[in-house]
Coordinates of C-alpha atoms in Angstrom, one line a residue:
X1 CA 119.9 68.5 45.0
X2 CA 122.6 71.0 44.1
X3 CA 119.9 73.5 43.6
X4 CA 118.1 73.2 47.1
X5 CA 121.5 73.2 48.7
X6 CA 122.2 76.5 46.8
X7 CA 118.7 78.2 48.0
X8 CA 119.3 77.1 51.1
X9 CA 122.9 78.5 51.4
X10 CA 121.3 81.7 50.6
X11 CA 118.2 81.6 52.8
X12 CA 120.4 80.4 55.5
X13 CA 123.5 82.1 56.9
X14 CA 124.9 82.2 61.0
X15 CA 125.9 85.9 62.3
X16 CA 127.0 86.2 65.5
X17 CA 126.3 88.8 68.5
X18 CA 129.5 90.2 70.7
X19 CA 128.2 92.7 73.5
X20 CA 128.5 92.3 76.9
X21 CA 129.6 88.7 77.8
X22 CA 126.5 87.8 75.4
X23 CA 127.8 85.8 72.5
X24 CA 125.0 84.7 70.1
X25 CA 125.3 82.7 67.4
X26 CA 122.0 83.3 65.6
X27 CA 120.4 80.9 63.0
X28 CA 118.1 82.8 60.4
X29 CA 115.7 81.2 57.8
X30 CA 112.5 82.5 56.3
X31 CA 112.6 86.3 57.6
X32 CA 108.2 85.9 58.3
X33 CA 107.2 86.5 61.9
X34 CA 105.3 83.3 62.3
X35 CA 108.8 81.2 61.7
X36 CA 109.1 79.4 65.3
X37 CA 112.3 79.9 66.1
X38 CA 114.2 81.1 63.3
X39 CA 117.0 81.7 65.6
X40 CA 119.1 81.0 68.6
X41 CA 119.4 83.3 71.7
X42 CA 122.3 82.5 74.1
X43 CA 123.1 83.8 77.3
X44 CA 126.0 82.7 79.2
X45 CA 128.1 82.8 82.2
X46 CA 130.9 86.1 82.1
X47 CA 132.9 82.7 82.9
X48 CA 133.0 79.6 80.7
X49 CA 132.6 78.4 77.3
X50 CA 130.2 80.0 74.5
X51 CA 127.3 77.9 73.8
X52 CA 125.2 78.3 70.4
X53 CA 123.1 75.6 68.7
X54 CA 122.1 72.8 68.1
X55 CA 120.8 72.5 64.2
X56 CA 121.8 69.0 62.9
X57 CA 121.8 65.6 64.2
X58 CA 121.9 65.7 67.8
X59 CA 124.9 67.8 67.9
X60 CA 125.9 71.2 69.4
X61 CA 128.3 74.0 68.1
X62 CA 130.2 76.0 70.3
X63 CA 132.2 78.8 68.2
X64 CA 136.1 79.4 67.8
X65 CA 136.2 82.4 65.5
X66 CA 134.1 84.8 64.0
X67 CA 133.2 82.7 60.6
X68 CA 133.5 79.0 62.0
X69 CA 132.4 77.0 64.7
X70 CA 133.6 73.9 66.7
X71 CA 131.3 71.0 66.6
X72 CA 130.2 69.1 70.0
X73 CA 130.1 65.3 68.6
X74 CA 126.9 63.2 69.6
X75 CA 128.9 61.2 71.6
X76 CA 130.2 64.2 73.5
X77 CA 126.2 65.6 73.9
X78 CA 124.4 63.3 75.7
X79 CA 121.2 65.8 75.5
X80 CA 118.2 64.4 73.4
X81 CA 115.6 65.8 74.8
X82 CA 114.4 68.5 77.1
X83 CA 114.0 66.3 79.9
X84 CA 118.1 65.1 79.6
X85 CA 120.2 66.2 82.3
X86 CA 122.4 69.2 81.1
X87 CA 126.2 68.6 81.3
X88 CA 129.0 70.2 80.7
X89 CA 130.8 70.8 77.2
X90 CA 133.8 68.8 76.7
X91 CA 136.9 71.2 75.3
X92 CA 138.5 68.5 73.6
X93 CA 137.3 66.1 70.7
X94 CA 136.3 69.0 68.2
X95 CA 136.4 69.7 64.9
X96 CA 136.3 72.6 63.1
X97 CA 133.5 73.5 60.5
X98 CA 132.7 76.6 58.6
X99 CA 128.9 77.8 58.3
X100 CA 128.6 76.2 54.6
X101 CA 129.5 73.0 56.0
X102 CA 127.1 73.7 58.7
X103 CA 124.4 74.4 57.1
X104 CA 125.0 71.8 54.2
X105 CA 124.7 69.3 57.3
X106 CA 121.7 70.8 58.6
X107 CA 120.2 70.4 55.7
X108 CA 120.2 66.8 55.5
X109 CA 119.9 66.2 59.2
X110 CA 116.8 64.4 61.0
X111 CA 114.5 65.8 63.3
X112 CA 115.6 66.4 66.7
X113 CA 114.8 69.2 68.5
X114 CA 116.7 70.9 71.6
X115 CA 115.2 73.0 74.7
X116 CA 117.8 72.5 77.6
X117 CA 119.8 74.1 80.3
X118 CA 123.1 72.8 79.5
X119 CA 125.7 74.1 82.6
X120 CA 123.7 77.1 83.1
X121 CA 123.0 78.2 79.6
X122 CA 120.0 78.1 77.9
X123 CA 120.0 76.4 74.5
X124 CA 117.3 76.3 72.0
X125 CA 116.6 75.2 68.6
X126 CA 115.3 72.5 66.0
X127 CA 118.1 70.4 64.9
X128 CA 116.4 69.2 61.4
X129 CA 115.4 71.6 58.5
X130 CA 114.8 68.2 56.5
X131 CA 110.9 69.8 55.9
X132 CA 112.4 73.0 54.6
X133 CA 113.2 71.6 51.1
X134 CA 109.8 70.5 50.8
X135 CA 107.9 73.6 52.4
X136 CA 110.2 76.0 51.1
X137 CA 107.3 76.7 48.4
X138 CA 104.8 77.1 50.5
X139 CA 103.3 80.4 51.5
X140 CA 103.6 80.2 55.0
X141 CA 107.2 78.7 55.6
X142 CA 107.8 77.5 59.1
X143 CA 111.3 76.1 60.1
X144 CA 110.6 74.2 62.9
X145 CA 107.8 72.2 60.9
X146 CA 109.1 68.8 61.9
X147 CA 108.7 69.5 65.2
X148 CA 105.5 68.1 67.3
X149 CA 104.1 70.3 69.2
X150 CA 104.9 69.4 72.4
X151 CA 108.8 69.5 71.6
X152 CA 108.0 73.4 70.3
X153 CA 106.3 73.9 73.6
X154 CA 108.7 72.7 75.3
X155 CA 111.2 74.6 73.5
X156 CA 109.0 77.8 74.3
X157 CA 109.0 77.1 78.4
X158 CA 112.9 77.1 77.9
X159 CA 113.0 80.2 76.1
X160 CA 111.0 82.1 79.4
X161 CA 114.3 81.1 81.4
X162 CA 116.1 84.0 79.5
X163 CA 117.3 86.5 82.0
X164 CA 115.8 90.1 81.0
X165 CA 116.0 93.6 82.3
X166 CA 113.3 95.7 81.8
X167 CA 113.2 99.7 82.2
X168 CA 110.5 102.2 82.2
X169 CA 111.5 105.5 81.2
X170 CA 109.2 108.9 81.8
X171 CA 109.8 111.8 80.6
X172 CA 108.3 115.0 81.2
X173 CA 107.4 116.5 77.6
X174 CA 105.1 114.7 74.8
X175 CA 104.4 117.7 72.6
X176 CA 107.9 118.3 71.2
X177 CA 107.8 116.6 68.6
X178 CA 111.3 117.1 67.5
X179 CA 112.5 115.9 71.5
X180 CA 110.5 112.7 71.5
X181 CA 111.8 111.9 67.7
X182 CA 115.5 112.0 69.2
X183 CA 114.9 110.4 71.9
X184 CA 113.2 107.2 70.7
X185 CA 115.9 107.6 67.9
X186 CA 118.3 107.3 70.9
X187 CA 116.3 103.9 71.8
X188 CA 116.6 102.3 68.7
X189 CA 120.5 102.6 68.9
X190 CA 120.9 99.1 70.8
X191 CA 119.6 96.2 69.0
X192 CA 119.9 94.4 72.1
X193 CA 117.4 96.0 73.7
X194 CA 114.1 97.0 71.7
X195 CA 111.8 99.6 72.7
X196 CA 108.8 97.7 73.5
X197 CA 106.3 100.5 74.4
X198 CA 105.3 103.9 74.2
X199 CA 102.3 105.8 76.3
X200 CA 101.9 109.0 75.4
X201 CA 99.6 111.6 77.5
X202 CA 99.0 114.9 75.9
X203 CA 97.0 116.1 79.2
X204 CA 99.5 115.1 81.1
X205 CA 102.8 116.3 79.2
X206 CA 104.2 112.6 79.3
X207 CA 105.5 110.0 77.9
X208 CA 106.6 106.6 79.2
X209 CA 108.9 104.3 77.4
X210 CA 109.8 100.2 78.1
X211 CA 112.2 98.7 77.1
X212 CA 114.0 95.5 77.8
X213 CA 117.3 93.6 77.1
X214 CA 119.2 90.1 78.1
X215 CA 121.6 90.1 81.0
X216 CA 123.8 86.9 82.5
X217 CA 121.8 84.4 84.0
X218 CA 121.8 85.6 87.9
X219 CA 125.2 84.0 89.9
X220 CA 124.2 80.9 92.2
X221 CA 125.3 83.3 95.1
X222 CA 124.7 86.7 94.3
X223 CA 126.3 87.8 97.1
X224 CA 129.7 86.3 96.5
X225 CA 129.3 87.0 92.6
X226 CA 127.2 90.0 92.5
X227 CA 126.2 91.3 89.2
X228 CA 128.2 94.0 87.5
X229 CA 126.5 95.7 84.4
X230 CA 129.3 96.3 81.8
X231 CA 129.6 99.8 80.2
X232 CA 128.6 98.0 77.0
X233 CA 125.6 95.8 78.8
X234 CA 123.0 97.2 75.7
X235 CA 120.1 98.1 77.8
X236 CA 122.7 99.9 80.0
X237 CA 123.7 102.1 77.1
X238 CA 119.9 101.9 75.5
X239 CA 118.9 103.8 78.6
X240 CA 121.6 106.3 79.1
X241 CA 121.2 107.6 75.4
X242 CA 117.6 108.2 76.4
X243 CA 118.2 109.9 79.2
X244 CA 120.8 112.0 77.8
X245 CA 118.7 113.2 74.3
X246 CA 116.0 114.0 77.2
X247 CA 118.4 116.3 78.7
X248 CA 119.6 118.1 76.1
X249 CA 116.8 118.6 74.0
X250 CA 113.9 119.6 77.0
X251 CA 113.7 122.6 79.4
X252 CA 111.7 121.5 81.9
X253 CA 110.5 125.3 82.8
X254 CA 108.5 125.6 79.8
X255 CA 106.8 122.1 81.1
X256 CA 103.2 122.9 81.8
X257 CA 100.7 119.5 83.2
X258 CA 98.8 118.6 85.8
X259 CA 101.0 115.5 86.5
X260 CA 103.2 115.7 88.9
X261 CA 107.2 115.3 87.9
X262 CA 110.5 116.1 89.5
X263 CA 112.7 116.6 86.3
X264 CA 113.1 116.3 82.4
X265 CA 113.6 112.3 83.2
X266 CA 111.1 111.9 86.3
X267 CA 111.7 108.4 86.7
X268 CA 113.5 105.3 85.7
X269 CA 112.3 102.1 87.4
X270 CA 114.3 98.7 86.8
X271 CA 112.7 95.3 86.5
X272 CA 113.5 91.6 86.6
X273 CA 111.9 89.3 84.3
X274 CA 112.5 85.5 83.0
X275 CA 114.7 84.3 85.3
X276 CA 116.9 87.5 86.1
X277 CA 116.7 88.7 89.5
X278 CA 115.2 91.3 91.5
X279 CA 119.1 91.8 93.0
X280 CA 120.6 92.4 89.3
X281 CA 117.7 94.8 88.3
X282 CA 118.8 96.8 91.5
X283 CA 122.8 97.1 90.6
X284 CA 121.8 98.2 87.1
X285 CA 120.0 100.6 88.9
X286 CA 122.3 102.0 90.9
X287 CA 124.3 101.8 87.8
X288 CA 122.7 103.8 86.1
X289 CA 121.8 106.4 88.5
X290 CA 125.6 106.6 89.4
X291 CA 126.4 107.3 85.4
X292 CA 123.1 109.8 85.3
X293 CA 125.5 111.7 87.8
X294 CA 128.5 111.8 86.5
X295 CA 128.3 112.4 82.9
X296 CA 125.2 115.0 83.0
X297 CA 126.0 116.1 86.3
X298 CA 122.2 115.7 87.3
X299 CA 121.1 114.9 91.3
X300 CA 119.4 111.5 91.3
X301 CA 118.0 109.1 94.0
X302 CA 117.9 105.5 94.3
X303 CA 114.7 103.7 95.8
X304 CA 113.6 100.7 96.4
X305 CA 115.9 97.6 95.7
X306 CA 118.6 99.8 94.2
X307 CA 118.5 101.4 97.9
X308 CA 120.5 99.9 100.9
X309 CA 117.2 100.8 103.0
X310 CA 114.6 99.9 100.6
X311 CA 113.4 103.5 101.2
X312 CA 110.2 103.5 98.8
X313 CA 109.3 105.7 95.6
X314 CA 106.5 107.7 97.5
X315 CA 108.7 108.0 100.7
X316 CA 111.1 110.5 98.3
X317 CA 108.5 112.0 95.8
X318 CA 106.6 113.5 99.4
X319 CA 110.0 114.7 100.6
X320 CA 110.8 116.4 97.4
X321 CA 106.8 118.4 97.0
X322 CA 106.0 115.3 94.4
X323 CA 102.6 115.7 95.4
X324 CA 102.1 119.6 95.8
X325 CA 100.3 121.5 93.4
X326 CA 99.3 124.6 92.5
X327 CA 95.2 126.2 93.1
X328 CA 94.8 125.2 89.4
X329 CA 95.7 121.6 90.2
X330 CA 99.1 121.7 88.1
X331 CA 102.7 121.3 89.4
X332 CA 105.2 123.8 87.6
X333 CA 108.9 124.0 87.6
X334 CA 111.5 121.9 89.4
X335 CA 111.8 121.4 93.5
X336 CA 114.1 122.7 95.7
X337 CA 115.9 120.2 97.2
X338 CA 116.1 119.9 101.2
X339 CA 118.8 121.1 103.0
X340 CA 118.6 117.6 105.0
X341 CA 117.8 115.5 101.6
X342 CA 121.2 114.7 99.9
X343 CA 121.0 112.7 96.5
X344 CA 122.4 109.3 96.2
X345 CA 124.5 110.2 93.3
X346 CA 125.3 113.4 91.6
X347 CA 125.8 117.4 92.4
X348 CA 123.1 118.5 95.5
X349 CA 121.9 121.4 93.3
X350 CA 119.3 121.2 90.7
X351 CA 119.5 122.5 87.5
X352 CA 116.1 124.2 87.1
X353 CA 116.2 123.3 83.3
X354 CA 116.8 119.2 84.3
X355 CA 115.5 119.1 87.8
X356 CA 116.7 115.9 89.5
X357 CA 115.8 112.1 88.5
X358 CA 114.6 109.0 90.6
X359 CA 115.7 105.8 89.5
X360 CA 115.5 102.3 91.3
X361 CA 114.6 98.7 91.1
X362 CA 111.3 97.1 92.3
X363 CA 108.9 94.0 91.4
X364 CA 106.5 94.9 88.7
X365 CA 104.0 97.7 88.9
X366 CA 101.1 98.4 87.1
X367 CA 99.5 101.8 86.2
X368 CA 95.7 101.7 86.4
X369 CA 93.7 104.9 85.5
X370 CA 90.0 105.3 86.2
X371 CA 88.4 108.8 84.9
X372 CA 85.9 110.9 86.4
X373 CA 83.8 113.7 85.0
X374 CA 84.0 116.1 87.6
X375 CA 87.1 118.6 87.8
X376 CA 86.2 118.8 91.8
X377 CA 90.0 117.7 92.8
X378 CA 88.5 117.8 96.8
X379 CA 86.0 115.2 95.9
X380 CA 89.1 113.3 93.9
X381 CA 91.3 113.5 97.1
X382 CA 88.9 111.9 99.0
X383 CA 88.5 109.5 96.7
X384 CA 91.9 109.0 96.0
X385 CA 92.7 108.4 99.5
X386 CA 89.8 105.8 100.5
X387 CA 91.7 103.7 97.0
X388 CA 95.0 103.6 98.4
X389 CA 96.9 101.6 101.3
X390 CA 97.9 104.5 103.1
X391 CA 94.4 106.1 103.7
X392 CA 93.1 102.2 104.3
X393 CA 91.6 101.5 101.1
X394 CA 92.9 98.3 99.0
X395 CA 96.5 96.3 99.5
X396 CA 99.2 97.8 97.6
X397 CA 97.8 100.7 95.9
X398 CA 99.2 103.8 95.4
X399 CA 96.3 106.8 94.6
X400 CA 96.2 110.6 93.4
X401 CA 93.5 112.7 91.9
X402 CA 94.7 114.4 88.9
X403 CA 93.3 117.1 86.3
X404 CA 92.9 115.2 83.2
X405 CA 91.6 117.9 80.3
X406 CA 88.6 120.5 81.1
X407 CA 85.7 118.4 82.4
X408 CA 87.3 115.6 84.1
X409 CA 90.0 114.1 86.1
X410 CA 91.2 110.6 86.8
X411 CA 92.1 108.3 90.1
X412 CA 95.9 107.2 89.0
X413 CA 96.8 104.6 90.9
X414 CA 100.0 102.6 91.0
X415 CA 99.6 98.7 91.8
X416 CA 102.4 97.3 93.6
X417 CA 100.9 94.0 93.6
X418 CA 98.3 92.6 91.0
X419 CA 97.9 89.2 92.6
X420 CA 96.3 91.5 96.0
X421 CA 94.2 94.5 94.2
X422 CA 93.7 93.9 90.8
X423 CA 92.5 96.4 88.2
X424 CA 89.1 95.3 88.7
X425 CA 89.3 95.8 92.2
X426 CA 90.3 99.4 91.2
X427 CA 87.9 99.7 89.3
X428 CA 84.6 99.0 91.5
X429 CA 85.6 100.8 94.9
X430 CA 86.1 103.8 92.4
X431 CA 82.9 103.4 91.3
X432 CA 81.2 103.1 94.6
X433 CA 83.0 105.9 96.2
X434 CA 82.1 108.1 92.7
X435 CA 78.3 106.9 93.4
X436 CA 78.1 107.9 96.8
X437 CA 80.3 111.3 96.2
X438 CA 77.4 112.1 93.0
X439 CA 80.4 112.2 90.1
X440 CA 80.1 109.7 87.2
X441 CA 82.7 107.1 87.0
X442 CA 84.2 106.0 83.2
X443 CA 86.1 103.0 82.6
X444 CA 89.6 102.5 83.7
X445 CA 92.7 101.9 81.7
X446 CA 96.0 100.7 82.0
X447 CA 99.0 102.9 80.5
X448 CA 101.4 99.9 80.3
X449 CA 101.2 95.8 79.7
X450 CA 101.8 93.5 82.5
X451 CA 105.6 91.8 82.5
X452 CA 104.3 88.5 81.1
X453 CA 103.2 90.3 77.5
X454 CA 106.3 92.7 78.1
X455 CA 108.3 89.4 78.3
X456 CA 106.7 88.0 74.9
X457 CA 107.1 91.2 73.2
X458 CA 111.1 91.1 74.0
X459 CA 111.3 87.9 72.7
X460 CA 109.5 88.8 69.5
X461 CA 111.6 91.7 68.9
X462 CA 115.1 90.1 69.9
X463 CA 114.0 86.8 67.7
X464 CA 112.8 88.8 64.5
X465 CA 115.0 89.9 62.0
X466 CA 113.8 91.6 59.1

């Protein structure tokens, strides 16, 4: 007995998360990625109490210092289930216990497992390890394997209320090698907010980076208690270290591609997934944008959600040239920026080594390319423009022709709204317009993953711990 309570005071241990308003205290067993939930993620209110776990008996843990935490007695915690009604956490009644204790309790406690909204907070976990003395030999150790299933589904519906902002980041270089290196190094800075994906395009000269971090649940009324992302918020600072090892380590006059782009960082675009909100992926936009401005002294526009018009992406890339090119089909240099066309934030000159940078906020987009092998870019107009909304083609989709290597080019097309024009959709207009114009069609692609696998892969990354 002394033994097993040894191993498991080393396999187990609580560390706790300060940034931002988000206090986590984090369980860790068996570092193997197929451990269920191996550890508790916990976003609060910038107002009220921290909540953590709940790991033995039916109790919770709220925490009073950095290496002890305040138990919430059974009697105080009415929550059994997922299906009890969340209330709040008394402040009176507690007792102190270090983690040893802690976990020495856990150890011994039954099974009960917790997946509730308890006064706004999310709060997850298994409350019995009593299997892990017993499975601990195993090969495949799983913490949670006293729970049923169901209780671990349940406990994984909860988990998809988490409040998550998601970027996409493009930058306009992916052969310097030594640039991209810094700036995924930049990335990696903020635990808090993993890079989740990378889509490089040698033809192109691009590269387009997601990634995602937790934010406060979204304020019953948003307008009263609108969302302020803190200087420390991590996928604030996550972003603006990318953008700023972009800037200092590309010239975008040496950029040659045949996509268009309107600086080093061509475009930053702010999503709301779980249960954040469309409203707090905007203010972090405009965040953003604002801090863009003032510490690298770059122009930058706001679109979208992040704007007080809702003006869209497209409206400014065609005001800007976006979508001029050159005879060779290729965009070079940086645009000039109308005398009538004042950025949102940020000096109204651009750099011709940074060009300017369009940030903003929108529901999610997908990027579906479908090649052609034919390098006639009138042919691709027209085909390009039969695709999209705007020429009268299919329901929220955005479509250019572009050079894509020697023999070929590709439709890129920008969908504002799977559930209306799907990738498929895409797919067999393009192909009927390429039969009828005489060009071969290939098989389309998408450069990105839609928000529901970008949503698993935050969790995966935020709930692993090597």
């Amino acid at each position: 007995m002394f033994l097993s309570i040894v191993v498991f005071r080393f396999r187990v241990f609580v560390g706790v998360f300060v940034q931002s308003g988000l206090h986590s205290w984090i369980l860790q067993g068996s570092s193997r990625r197929d451990t269920f939930l191996k550890l508790l993620l916990v976003q609060t209110r910038e107002n009220g109490p921290v909540v953590v776990c709940c790991t033995s008996e039916p109790s919770l843990y709220a925490e009073t210092g950095p290496k002890s935490l305040r138990r919430i007695t059974a009697a105080q915690n009415p929550i059994r289930s997922p299906s009890h009604a969340a209330r709040r956490i008394p402040e009176t009644q507690s007792e102190p216990a270090t983690s040893p204790e802690w976990a020495e309790r856990a150890q011994t406690a039954g099974p009960e497992c917790i997946a509730s909204s308890l006064n706004g907070r999310t709060v997850l976990g298994c409350s019995s390890i009593a299997s892990r003395k017993a499975a601990r030999f195993e090969k495949r150790q799983r913490f949670c394997s006293c729970c049923s299933n169901d209780m671990r589904m349940a406990a994984a519906g909860e988990l998809r209320r988490l409040a998550l902002a998601c970027c996409k980041l493009y930058i306009s270089d992916s052969k310097n090698v030594k640039a991209l290196e810094t700036i995924e190094r930049a990335a990696r800075s903020q635990r808090l907010a993993p890079l989740l994906h990378i889509f490089e395009d040698k033809e192109y000269n691009r590269v387009g980076y997601t990634l995602a971090g937790p934010i406060p649940f979204p304020s019953h009324d948003q307008k009263k208690h609108p969302f302020v992302p803190e200087k420390t918020l991590p996928i604030r600072s996550a972003v603006m270290a990318m953008v700023k090892a972009a800037v200092d380590s590309i010239d975008l006059q040496e950029h040659v591609g045949s996509h268009p782009r309107l600086g080093v960082v061509d475009h930053l675009c702010f999503h709301a997934i779980g249960s954040a909100s469309l409203e707090q992926a905007a203010s972090l936009a405009r965040t953003v944008a604002a801090d863009i401005a003032s510490d690298l002294q770059v122009p930058t526009f706001v679109y979208g959600a992040a704007h007080e018009d809702r003006r869209p992406l497209d409206a400014i890339r065609r005001e800007l040239g976006y979508f001029r090119c050159n005879s060779l089909g290729h965009w070079e240099g940086t645009p000039e920026l109308p005398s009538e066309l004042s950025p949102d934030f940020g000096p109204s000159i651009a750099s011709p080594k940074t060009g300017v940078v369009v940030v903003g906020a929108c529901p999610w987009v997908m990027n579906y390319n479908v090649p052609i092998q034919s390098t006639d870019l009138v042919t691709g107009r027209k085909i390009a423009k039969k695709v999209s909304e705007r020429g009268g083609g299919l329901a929220d989709v955005q479509a250019m022709a572009l050079l894509h290597g020697e023999a070929r080019m590709e439709i890129a097309c920008n969908l504002l709204d799977v559930q209306k024009s799907s990738p498929q959709m895409v797919q067999n207009l393009v192909a009927s317009l390429g039969e009828s114009a005489g060009v071969d069609v290939g098989q389309g692609y998408l450069t990105g993953q839609s928000d529901e696998e970008i949503f698993e892969l935050a969790l995966e990354k935020l709930f692993t711990f090597q």
